[in-house]
Amino acid sequence: MKIVAKSIEMVAWFDINGKPHPVRFKVSEGENCVIKIDRVIKLYKERIAGNDMLIFVCQSLIASNERLYEIKYEMCTCKWMLFKF
């Protein structure tokens, strides 16, 4: 995986405790590409420069290939980022 650090548009649902569960996201790279998240493999919390972030290691079927990637959710600004792909 290489670091791409791109902002993305995310569709997610939140449980009663406020924990996000990502469903799919859109990458605006030339033409819009929507990627459905098949599986969240790992979820952990990280603090970068005083900002709490949730990191999701996910798996999806992209162009007939299983791909692993990392998505970050910044809790104070509610922004999503495709970090590693």
C-alpha positions as a Markdown table, in Angstrom:
| # | Residue | x | y | z |
|---|---|---|---|---|
| 1 | Met | 0.0 | 0.0 | 0.0 |
| 2 | Lys | 1.2 | 3.5 | -0.8 |
| 3 | Ile | 0.1 | 6.7 | 0.9 |
| 4 | Val | -2.3 | 8.8 | -1.2 |
| 5 | Ala | -4.0 | 10.9 | 1.6 |
| 6 | Lys | -7.1 | 12.0 | -0.5 |
| 7 | Ser | -10.3 | 13.4 | 0.9 |
| 8 | Ile | -13.3 | 11.3 | 0.1 |
| 9 | Glu | -17.1 | 11.4 | 0.3 |
| 10 | Met | -18.3 | 8.6 | 2.6 |
| 11 | Val | -21.6 | 6.9 | 3.2 |
| 12 | Ala | -21.6 | 5.5 | 6.7 |
| 13 | Trp | -24.0 | 4.7 | 9.5 |
| 14 | Phe | -23.4 | 5.3 | 13.2 |
| 15 | Asp | -24.4 | 3.1 | 16.1 |
| 16 | Ile | -26.0 | 4.3 | 19.3 |
| 17 | Asn | -22.6 | 5.0 | 20.8 |
| 18 | Gly | -21.5 | 7.2 | 17.9 |
| 19 | Lys | -19.1 | 4.7 | 16.3 |
| 20 | Pro | -19.0 | 5.0 | 12.5 |
| 21 | His | -19.5 | 2.0 | 10.2 |
| 22 | Pro | -18.4 | 2.9 | 6.7 |
| 23 | Val | -20.5 | 1.5 | 3.8 |
| 24 | Arg | -19.1 | 3.0 | 0.5 |
| 25 | Phe | -17.1 | 6.0 | -0.6 |
| 26 | Lys | -16.5 | 8.1 | -3.7 |
| 27 | Val | -13.1 | 9.1 | -5.0 |
| 28 | Ser | -13.1 | 12.2 | -7.3 |
| 29 | Glu | -10.2 | 11.2 | -9.4 |
| 30 | Gly | -10.8 | 12.3 | -13.0 |
| 31 | Glu | -14.1 | 10.4 | -13.2 |
| 32 | Asn | -16.0 | 9.6 | -10.0 |
| 33 | Cys | -15.4 | 6.1 | -8.8 |
| 34 | Val | -17.6 | 4.6 | -6.1 |
| 35 | Ile | -16.1 | 1.8 | -4.0 |
| 36 | Lys | -18.2 | -0.5 | -1.8 |
| 37 | Ile | -16.5 | -1.6 | 1.4 |
| 38 | Asp | -16.8 | -5.4 | 1.6 |
| 39 | Arg | -15.1 | -5.9 | 5.0 |
| 40 | Val | -13.5 | -3.9 | 7.8 |
| 41 | Ile | -10.5 | -6.0 | 8.8 |
| 42 | Lys | -9.2 | -3.8 | 11.6 |
| 43 | Leu | -10.2 | -0.7 | 13.5 |
| 44 | Tyr | -8.0 | 1.2 | 15.8 |
| 45 | Lys | -7.7 | 4.7 | 17.3 |
| 46 | Glu | -4.7 | 7.0 | 16.8 |
| 47 | Arg | -3.8 | 10.5 | 17.9 |
| 48 | Ile | -2.0 | 12.7 | 15.4 |
| 49 | Ala | -1.0 | 16.3 | 16.4 |
| 50 | Gly | -3.7 | 16.2 | 19.1 |
| 51 | Asn | -6.5 | 15.1 | 16.8 |
| 52 | Asp | -8.2 | 11.8 | 17.5 |
| 53 | Met | -8.6 | 9.6 | 14.4 |
| 54 | Leu | -10.2 | 6.3 | 13.8 |
| 55 | Ile | -8.3 | 4.1 | 11.3 |
| 56 | Phe | -10.2 | 1.5 | 9.3 |
| 57 | Val | -8.2 | -1.2 | 7.4 |
| 58 | Cys | -10.7 | -2.4 | 4.8 |
| 59 | Gln | -11.0 | -4.8 | 1.9 |
| 60 | Ser | -12.9 | -4.4 | -1.3 |
| 61 | Leu | -13.2 | -6.1 | -4.7 |
| 62 | Ile | -11.9 | -3.5 | -7.2 |
| 63 | Ala | -11.6 | -4.3 | -10.9 |
| 64 | Ser | -11.8 | -8.1 | -10.1 |
| 65 | Asn | -9.0 | -7.8 | -7.5 |
| 66 | Glu | -9.2 | -8.0 | -3.7 |
| 67 | Arg | -7.5 | -4.8 | -2.4 |
| 68 | Leu | -6.6 | -3.7 | 1.1 |
| 69 | Tyr | -6.7 | 0.0 | 1.9 |
| 70 | Glu | -6.7 | 2.3 | 4.9 |
| 71 | Ile | -9.4 | 5.0 | 5.6 |
| 72 | Lys | -9.0 | 7.6 | 8.4 |
| 73 | Tyr | -11.9 | 9.4 | 10.1 |
| 74 | Glu | -11.0 | 12.6 | 11.9 |
| 75 | Met | -13.4 | 12.8 | 14.9 |
| 76 | Cys | -13.2 | 16.5 | 15.6 |
| 77 | Thr | -13.9 | 17.6 | 12.0 |
| 78 | Cys | -15.9 | 14.6 | 10.8 |
| 79 | Lys | -13.8 | 14.3 | 7.7 |
| 80 | Trp | -12.9 | 11.1 | 5.9 |
| 81 | Met | -9.6 | 10.4 | 4.1 |
| 82 | Leu | -8.4 | 7.6 | 1.9 |
| 83 | Phe | -4.9 | 7.3 | 3.4 |
| 84 | Lys | -3.2 | 4.2 | 2.0 |
| 85 | Phe | -4.2 | 2.3 | -1.2 |
